[in-house]
C-alpha cells in the first residue's frame, strides 16, 4: 500500500477588473496593437488586482472555493503552501497569512519561490509531505500580482502577464503504488541558474531593498521552453511507465499559446484536451496551472481516473512537470 495525495477540490480567483489589449495599450501609452499581442502570444485580456488586493487575499479566495468543491472545512487543512513571486511581504509567509484569512490555527504554512514553475514545485513538496505522513490535508496555492512588478514602459513584457490565484486541496489516500492510482503520481523538478539572467526581477528586499521589475529576453525564454518542457513531460511519463497515448488532459503553464499548442501537438492531443486560459488570463505565473485546473474542473470536463499532465517553466530557470490521476 502506498500513500497518495488525492485531488479533492480546485478553486480559482481572478480580480474583478479585466483589461483588454487595447485598453492596456491606451492606459499605459504603449506602442503595440491587439493584433501583435494576439498573433505572438494568444493573449486577449488579463485581470488586474484592485489596490487593496494582495497575493494572500486572492489566495484565500481561491482556497475557499477549492475547500467548498472538496466539501471540507478549513479546520481540516494541516498544511498550506503558497507558490508566489509576489508575496505580500518578505515575512510572514503568504501561506501563513492565508491560514489567518481562513481561521486555521493548527498545522503549518510556508511559501515556495520558483517563479512560474512555483505551483509544480509546491505540488511536489505537498506530495512528499503527504506520502511521508507529515500532512494529511494540504492546500496548494499559486497566487500572483505581477501587475506590481511590471515595467509599464516595456511593451515586450508588460502585455504578457496578469493577476490571479488558484488552489488545490490534496488529501491523503491509499493507492496500490502503480500508475493506475488516483492522485499525484510523480513530480519532476529542475533548475539551472546559468540561465538566471534571461528572466528575472531586478531588485529585492535582500539586495537593494526595492521590489524590482520583471526583465525578460523573450526569444531566449521561448527557445528553452519548447525543448525543456518536452523533455520533462517525457521524463514524467517514462517514470510511470506511461506513454503519450495515456494522457487525457494537458493543463500547462499559460505563458504563450504557441508554446501550449506545440506541447499539445507533441502529446498528439486534440485541441479540446488542452486546457487554455492564456487568452483570457494572460500569464499569471504560479497561479496559471491551478487556475486552469479549476476552470476545467468547474466545467465538468475532468472525469475520475483521467490522467493529467501539468508542466511549467519560469525564472531561474526553473522547470518541471507533474502527473496526476484525477
Ligand atoms: N508590441 C509590438 N511590438 C513589440 C511588442 C509589443 N507588445 N513587444 C516587442 N515588440 C517588438 C520588439 O521590439 C521587436 O522589434 P524590433 O524587431 O524592431 O526590435 C519585435 O517586436 C520582435 O521582438 P521579439 O522579442 O523578437 O519578438 P518575439 O517574436 O520573440 O515575441 C514574445 C516576443 C515575448 C511574445 C516571445 O518571445 C515569447 O512569448 N517568449 C516567451 C515568453 C514567455 O513565455 N515568458 C514567460 C515564461 S514563464
Coordinates of C-alpha atoms and ligand atoms in Angstrom, one line a residue:
X1 CA 0.0 0.0 0.0
X2 CA 1.3 3.5 -0.9
X3 CA 0.1 6.8 0.4
X4 CA -1.1 9.1 -2.3
X5 CA -2.1 12.8 -2.4
X6 CA -5.5 12.8 -4.0
X7 CA -7.0 15.9 -5.6
X8 CA -10.1 16.7 -3.6
X9 CA -11.1 20.1 -5.0
X10 CA -9.9 23.0 -7.0
X11 CA -10.7 26.7 -7.0
X12 CA -9.7 29.9 -8.7
X13 CA -9.9 33.6 -8.1
X14 CA -9.5 36.5 -10.6
X15 CA -9.7 40.2 -9.8
X16 CA -12.8 41.8 -11.0
X17 CA -11.2 44.1 -13.5
X18 CA -10.5 42.6 -16.9
X19 CA -8.4 44.7 -19.2
X20 CA -8.3 44.1 -23.0
X21 CA -5.1 44.6 -25.0
X22 CA -6.4 47.8 -26.5
X23 CA -7.3 49.2 -23.1
X24 CA -3.9 48.3 -21.7
X25 CA -2.1 50.0 -24.6
X26 CA -4.2 53.1 -24.2
X27 CA -3.8 53.2 -20.4
X28 CA 0.0 52.9 -20.5
X29 CA 0.6 54.7 -23.8
X30 CA 2.2 51.5 -25.3
X31 CA 3.3 51.3 -28.9
X32 CA 1.6 48.0 -29.5
X33 CA -1.6 46.6 -31.1
X34 CA -4.1 43.9 -30.2
X35 CA -3.2 42.1 -33.4
X36 CA 0.5 41.9 -32.5
X37 CA -0.2 40.6 -29.0
X38 CA -2.8 38.1 -30.2
X39 CA -0.6 36.8 -33.0
X40 CA 2.6 36.3 -30.9
X41 CA 1.0 35.2 -27.6
X42 CA -2.7 34.4 -28.0
X43 CA -3.4 36.8 -25.1
X44 CA -6.6 39.0 -25.5
X45 CA -7.0 40.2 -22.0
X46 CA -5.9 39.9 -18.4
X47 CA -7.2 40.6 -14.9
X48 CA -5.6 43.3 -12.8
X49 CA -5.7 43.4 -9.0
X50 CA -7.5 46.3 -7.3
X51 CA -5.4 48.5 -4.9
X52 CA -6.3 46.5 -1.8
X53 CA -5.9 43.1 -3.2
X54 CA -2.7 41.1 -2.5
X55 CA -1.4 37.6 -3.1
X56 CA -2.7 36.4 0.2
X57 CA -6.2 37.9 -0.2
X58 CA -6.5 36.3 -3.7
X59 CA -5.0 33.0 -2.4
X60 CA -7.5 32.9 0.4
X61 CA -10.4 33.5 -2.0
X62 CA -9.2 30.7 -4.3
X63 CA -8.7 28.4 -1.3
X64 CA -12.2 28.9 0.0
X65 CA -13.6 27.8 -3.4
X66 CA -11.3 24.8 -3.5
X67 CA -12.4 23.8 0.0
X68 CA -16.1 24.2 -1.0
X69 CA -15.5 21.9 -4.0
X70 CA -13.7 19.4 -1.8
X71 CA -16.6 19.7 0.8
X72 CA -14.0 20.2 3.5
X73 CA -13.9 22.8 6.3
X74 CA -10.8 25.0 6.7
X75 CA -10.1 23.2 10.0
X76 CA -9.3 20.0 8.1
X77 CA -6.2 21.7 6.5
X78 CA -2.9 20.9 8.2
X79 CA -0.6 22.4 5.6
X80 CA -0.7 25.5 3.4
X81 CA 1.8 26.0 0.7
X82 CA 1.7 29.2 -1.5
X83 CA 3.8 29.4 -4.6
X84 CA 4.4 33.1 -5.3
X85 CA 7.0 35.5 -6.6
X86 CA 4.9 38.5 -5.4
X87 CA 4.3 37.8 -1.7
X88 CA 2.5 40.5 0.4
X89 CA 5.8 41.0 2.3
X90 CA 9.1 39.2 2.9
X91 CA 7.5 37.7 6.0
X92 CA 5.2 36.5 7.4
X93 CA 4.9 34.0 4.6
X94 CA 1.9 34.5 2.3
X95 CA 0.8 31.0 3.3
X96 CA 0.6 31.9 7.0
X97 CA -1.5 35.0 6.1
X98 CA -3.8 32.6 4.2
X99 CA -4.1 30.5 7.3
X100 CA -5.1 33.6 9.2
X101 CA -7.7 34.6 6.5
X102 CA -9.2 31.1 6.7
X103 CA -9.1 30.9 10.5
X104 CA -6.6 28.0 10.5
X105 CA -4.5 27.9 13.7
X106 CA -3.0 24.4 13.5
X107 CA -0.5 22.8 11.2
X108 CA 2.0 24.8 9.2
X109 CA 2.3 27.1 6.2
X110 CA 5.2 28.4 4.1
X111 CA 5.9 29.8 0.6
X112 CA 7.7 28.4 -2.3
X113 CA 9.7 30.6 -4.7
X114 CA 10.2 29.1 -8.2
X115 CA 8.6 31.8 -10.4
X116 CA 6.2 30.4 -13.0
X117 CA 7.2 26.8 -12.0
X118 CA 6.2 27.5 -8.4
X119 CA 2.9 25.6 -8.5
X120 CA 4.6 22.4 -9.8
X121 CA 7.3 22.8 -7.1
X122 CA 4.6 23.3 -4.4
X123 CA 2.7 20.3 -5.6
X124 CA 6.0 18.2 -5.4
X125 CA 6.6 19.4 -1.8
X126 CA 3.0 18.8 -0.7
X127 CA 3.0 15.3 -2.4
X128 CA 6.2 14.4 -0.4
X129 CA 4.7 15.7 2.9
X130 CA 1.5 13.6 2.4
X131 CA 3.4 10.5 1.3
X132 CA 5.6 10.6 4.4
X133 CA 2.6 11.3 6.7
X134 CA 3.8 14.8 7.7
X135 CA 0.5 16.2 6.4
X136 CA -2.9 14.7 5.6
X137 CA -4.7 17.6 4.0
X138 CA -2.8 20.3 2.1
X139 CA -3.8 23.5 0.4
X140 CA -1.5 24.1 -2.5
X141 CA -1.9 27.5 -4.0
X142 CA -0.4 29.7 -6.7
X143 CA -1.1 33.4 -6.2
X144 CA 0.4 36.4 -8.1
X145 CA 0.1 40.1 -8.5
X146 CA 2.5 40.5 -11.4
X147 CA 0.9 43.9 -12.3
X148 CA 3.0 45.2 -9.4
X149 CA 6.4 44.1 -10.8
X150 CA 5.7 45.2 -14.4
X151 CA 7.7 47.9 -16.1
X152 CA 4.8 49.5 -17.7
X153 CA 7.1 51.2 -20.3
X154 CA 8.4 47.8 -21.6
X155 CA 6.0 46.6 -24.2
X156 CA 7.9 43.4 -24.6
X157 CA 6.9 42.2 -21.1
X158 CA 4.0 44.2 -19.7
X159 CA 1.4 42.9 -22.2
X160 CA 2.2 39.3 -21.2
X161 CA 1.2 39.0 -17.5
X162 CA -1.9 39.1 -15.3
X163 CA -3.0 38.7 -11.7
X164 CA -4.9 35.8 -10.0
X165 CA -4.8 32.8 -7.8
X166 CA -5.6 29.1 -8.0
X167 CA -5.8 26.5 -5.2
X168 CA -5.9 22.7 -5.0
X169 CA -6.9 20.7 -1.9
X170 CA -4.9 17.5 -1.6
X171 CA -5.9 14.7 0.8
X172 CA -4.1 11.6 1.9
X173 CA -5.5 8.3 0.4
X174 CA -4.2 4.8 -0.1
X175 CA -3.1 3.5 -3.5
X176 CA -1.5 0.4 -4.9
X177 CA 1.7 2.2 -5.8
X178 CA 1.4 1.9 -9.6
X179 CA 0.3 4.3 -12.4
X180 CA -3.3 3.3 -12.1
X181 CA -3.6 5.0 -8.7
X182 CA -5.5 8.2 -8.4
X183 CA -3.7 11.3 -7.1
X184 CA -0.3 12.8 -7.7
X185 CA 1.7 10.0 -9.5
X186 CA 5.0 11.9 -9.5
X187 CA 6.6 15.4 -9.9
X188 CA 9.8 16.2 -11.7
X189 CA 11.6 19.4 -10.8
X190 CA 14.6 21.1 -12.4
X191 CA 16.5 24.3 -12.2
X192 CA 19.7 25.8 -13.8
X193 CA 21.0 29.1 -12.6
X194 CA 23.2 29.6 -15.6
X195 CA 20.1 31.0 -17.4
X196 CA 19.1 33.3 -14.5
X197 CA 19.6 36.4 -16.5
X198 CA 17.1 35.7 -19.2
X199 CA 14.1 36.1 -16.9
X200 CA 14.4 37.8 -13.5
X201 CA 13.3 40.6 -11.2
X202 CA 15.9 43.4 -10.9
X203 CA 15.7 44.0 -7.2
X204 CA 14.7 42.6 -3.9
X205 CA 14.5 43.0 -0.1
X206 CA 17.9 41.5 0.4
X207 CA 19.8 43.2 -2.4
X208 CA 18.8 46.8 -3.0
X209 CA 15.7 46.9 -0.8
X210 CA 13.4 47.6 -3.8
X211 CA 10.6 45.5 -5.1
X212 CA 12.1 45.3 -8.6
X213 CA 10.7 44.9 -12.1
X214 CA 10.5 41.9 -14.3
X215 CA 13.1 41.7 -17.1
X216 CA 13.0 39.1 -19.9
X217 CA 14.8 38.1 -23.0
X218 CA 11.6 36.7 -24.6
X219 CA 13.2 34.8 -27.6
X220 CA 15.7 33.0 -25.3
X221 CA 12.9 32.0 -22.9
X222 CA 10.8 30.7 -25.7
X223 CA 13.7 28.6 -27.0
X224 CA 14.3 27.0 -23.6
X225 CA 10.6 26.5 -23.0
X226 CA 9.9 24.3 -26.1
X227 CA 12.8 21.9 -25.5
X228 CA 12.8 21.7 -21.7
X229 CA 9.0 21.3 -21.4
X230 CA 9.0 18.5 -24.0
X231 CA 11.9 16.7 -22.2
X232 CA 10.4 17.0 -18.7
X233 CA 7.0 15.7 -19.8
X234 CA 8.7 12.6 -21.4
X235 CA 10.7 12.2 -18.2
X236 CA 7.4 12.2 -16.1
X237 CA 5.6 9.7 -18.4
X238 CA 8.6 7.4 -18.6
X239 CA 9.0 7.4 -14.8
X240 CA 5.5 6.0 -14.5
X241 CA 5.7 3.6 -17.5
X242 CA 3.1 5.6 -19.4
X243 CA 3.1 6.9 -22.9
X244 CA 1.6 9.9 -24.8
X245 CA -1.5 7.8 -25.6
X246 CA -2.3 7.6 -21.9
X247 CA -2.6 11.3 -21.4
X248 CA -6.2 12.6 -21.2
X249 CA -5.5 16.3 -20.4
X250 CA -2.7 18.8 -20.7
X251 CA -3.0 21.5 -18.1
X252 CA 0.1 23.6 -18.9
X253 CA 1.5 26.8 -17.5
X254 CA -0.2 29.6 -19.5
X255 CA 2.6 31.8 -20.9
X256 CA 2.1 31.7 -24.6
X257 CA -0.5 30.0 -26.8
X258 CA 2.3 29.0 -29.3
X259 CA 4.2 27.1 -26.6
X260 CA 1.0 25.4 -25.4
X261 CA 0.0 24.3 -28.9
X262 CA 3.4 22.9 -29.5
X263 CA 3.2 20.8 -26.4
X264 CA -0.4 19.6 -27.3
X265 CA 0.9 18.5 -30.7
X266 CA 3.9 16.7 -29.1
X267 CA 1.5 14.7 -26.9
X268 CA -0.8 14.2 -30.0
X269 CA -3.7 15.6 -28.1
X270 CA -6.7 17.1 -29.9
X271 CA -7.1 20.9 -29.0
X272 CA -10.2 20.2 -26.8
X273 CA -7.9 18.1 -24.4
X274 CA -5.5 21.0 -23.9
X275 CA -6.8 23.4 -21.2
X276 CA -6.2 27.0 -22.4
X277 CA -6.8 30.1 -20.3
X278 CA -4.0 32.3 -21.5
X279 CA -6.3 34.1 -23.9
X280 CA -8.4 35.5 -21.0
X281 CA -5.9 35.4 -18.1
X282 CA -2.6 36.1 -19.8
X283 CA 0.4 34.7 -17.8
X284 CA -0.5 34.6 -14.1
X285 CA 2.8 32.8 -13.3
X286 CA 2.5 30.3 -10.4
X287 CA -1.3 30.8 -10.5
X288 CA -1.8 29.7 -14.1
X289 CA -1.9 25.9 -13.7
X290 CA -4.3 25.8 -10.7
X291 CA -6.5 28.5 -12.3
X292 CA -6.7 26.3 -15.5
X293 CA -7.3 23.2 -13.4
X294 CA -10.1 25.0 -11.5
X295 CA -11.7 26.1 -14.8
X296 CA -11.6 22.6 -16.3
X297 CA -12.9 21.1 -13.0
X298 CA -15.8 23.6 -12.7
X299 CA -16.9 23.0 -16.3
X300 CA -17.2 19.2 -15.5
X301 CA -14.7 18.3 -18.2
X302 CA -12.4 16.3 -15.9
X303 CA -13.5 12.7 -15.1
X304 CA -12.4 10.5 -12.3
X305 CA -9.4 8.5 -13.4
X306 CA -8.3 10.9 -16.2
X307 CA -4.5 11.3 -16.5
X308 CA -3.5 14.9 -16.3
X309 CA -0.1 16.3 -17.3
X310 CA 1.0 19.7 -15.8
X311 CA 4.1 21.4 -16.9
X312 CA 5.8 24.8 -16.4
X313 CA 8.9 26.8 -17.0
X314 CA 9.9 30.1 -15.3
X315 CA 12.6 32.4 -14.0
X316 CA 15.7 30.6 -12.5
X317 CA 15.5 28.9 -14.9
X318 CA 13.1 26.5 -13.2
X319 CA 11.0 23.9 -14.9
X320 CA 9.1 20.8 -14.1
X321 CA 6.2 18.5 -14.7
X322 CA 3.6 16.7 -12.5
X323 CA 1.4 13.7 -13.4
X324 CA -1.8 13.3 -11.6
X325 CA -4.8 11.0 -12.0
X326 CA -8.0 12.9 -11.2
Ligands
LIG1 N1 4.0 45.2 -29.5 C1 4.6 45.4 -30.7 N2 5.9 45.1 -30.9 C2 6.6 44.5 -29.9 C3 6.0 44.2 -28.7 C4 4.7 44.6 -28.5 N3 4.0 44.3 -27.3 N4 6.9 43.6 -27.9 C5 8.0 43.5 -28.6 N5 7.8 44.1 -29.8 C6 8.8 44.2 -30.9 C7 10.2 44.2 -30.5 O1 10.6 45.5 -30.1 C8 10.9 43.8 -31.7 O2 11.0 44.9 -32.6 P1 12.4 45.1 -33.5 O3 12.4 43.9 -34.4 O4 12.1 46.4 -34.1 O5 13.5 45.2 -32.5 C9 9.9 42.8 -32.4 O6 8.7 43.1 -31.8 C10 10.3 41.4 -32.2 O7 10.6 41.2 -30.8 P2 10.9 39.8 -30.2 O8 11.1 39.9 -28.8 O9 12.0 39.2 -31.1 O10 9.5 39.1 -30.6 P3 9.1 37.6 -30.5 O11 8.6 37.1 -31.7 O12 10.2 36.8 -29.8 O13 7.9 37.6 -29.5 C11 7.4 37.3 -27.1 C12 8.1 38.2 -28.2 C13 7.7 37.8 -25.8 C14 5.9 37.2 -27.4 C15 8.0 35.8 -27.3 O14 9.4 35.9 -27.4 C16 7.6 34.9 -26.2 O15 6.5 34.6 -26.0 N6 8.6 34.4 -25.4 C17 8.3 33.6 -24.3 C18 8.0 34.4 -23.2 C19 7.5 33.6 -22.0 O16 6.8 32.7 -22.2 N7 7.8 34.1 -20.8 C20 7.3 33.6 -19.6 C21 7.9 32.3 -19.3 S1 7.3 31.9 -17.7

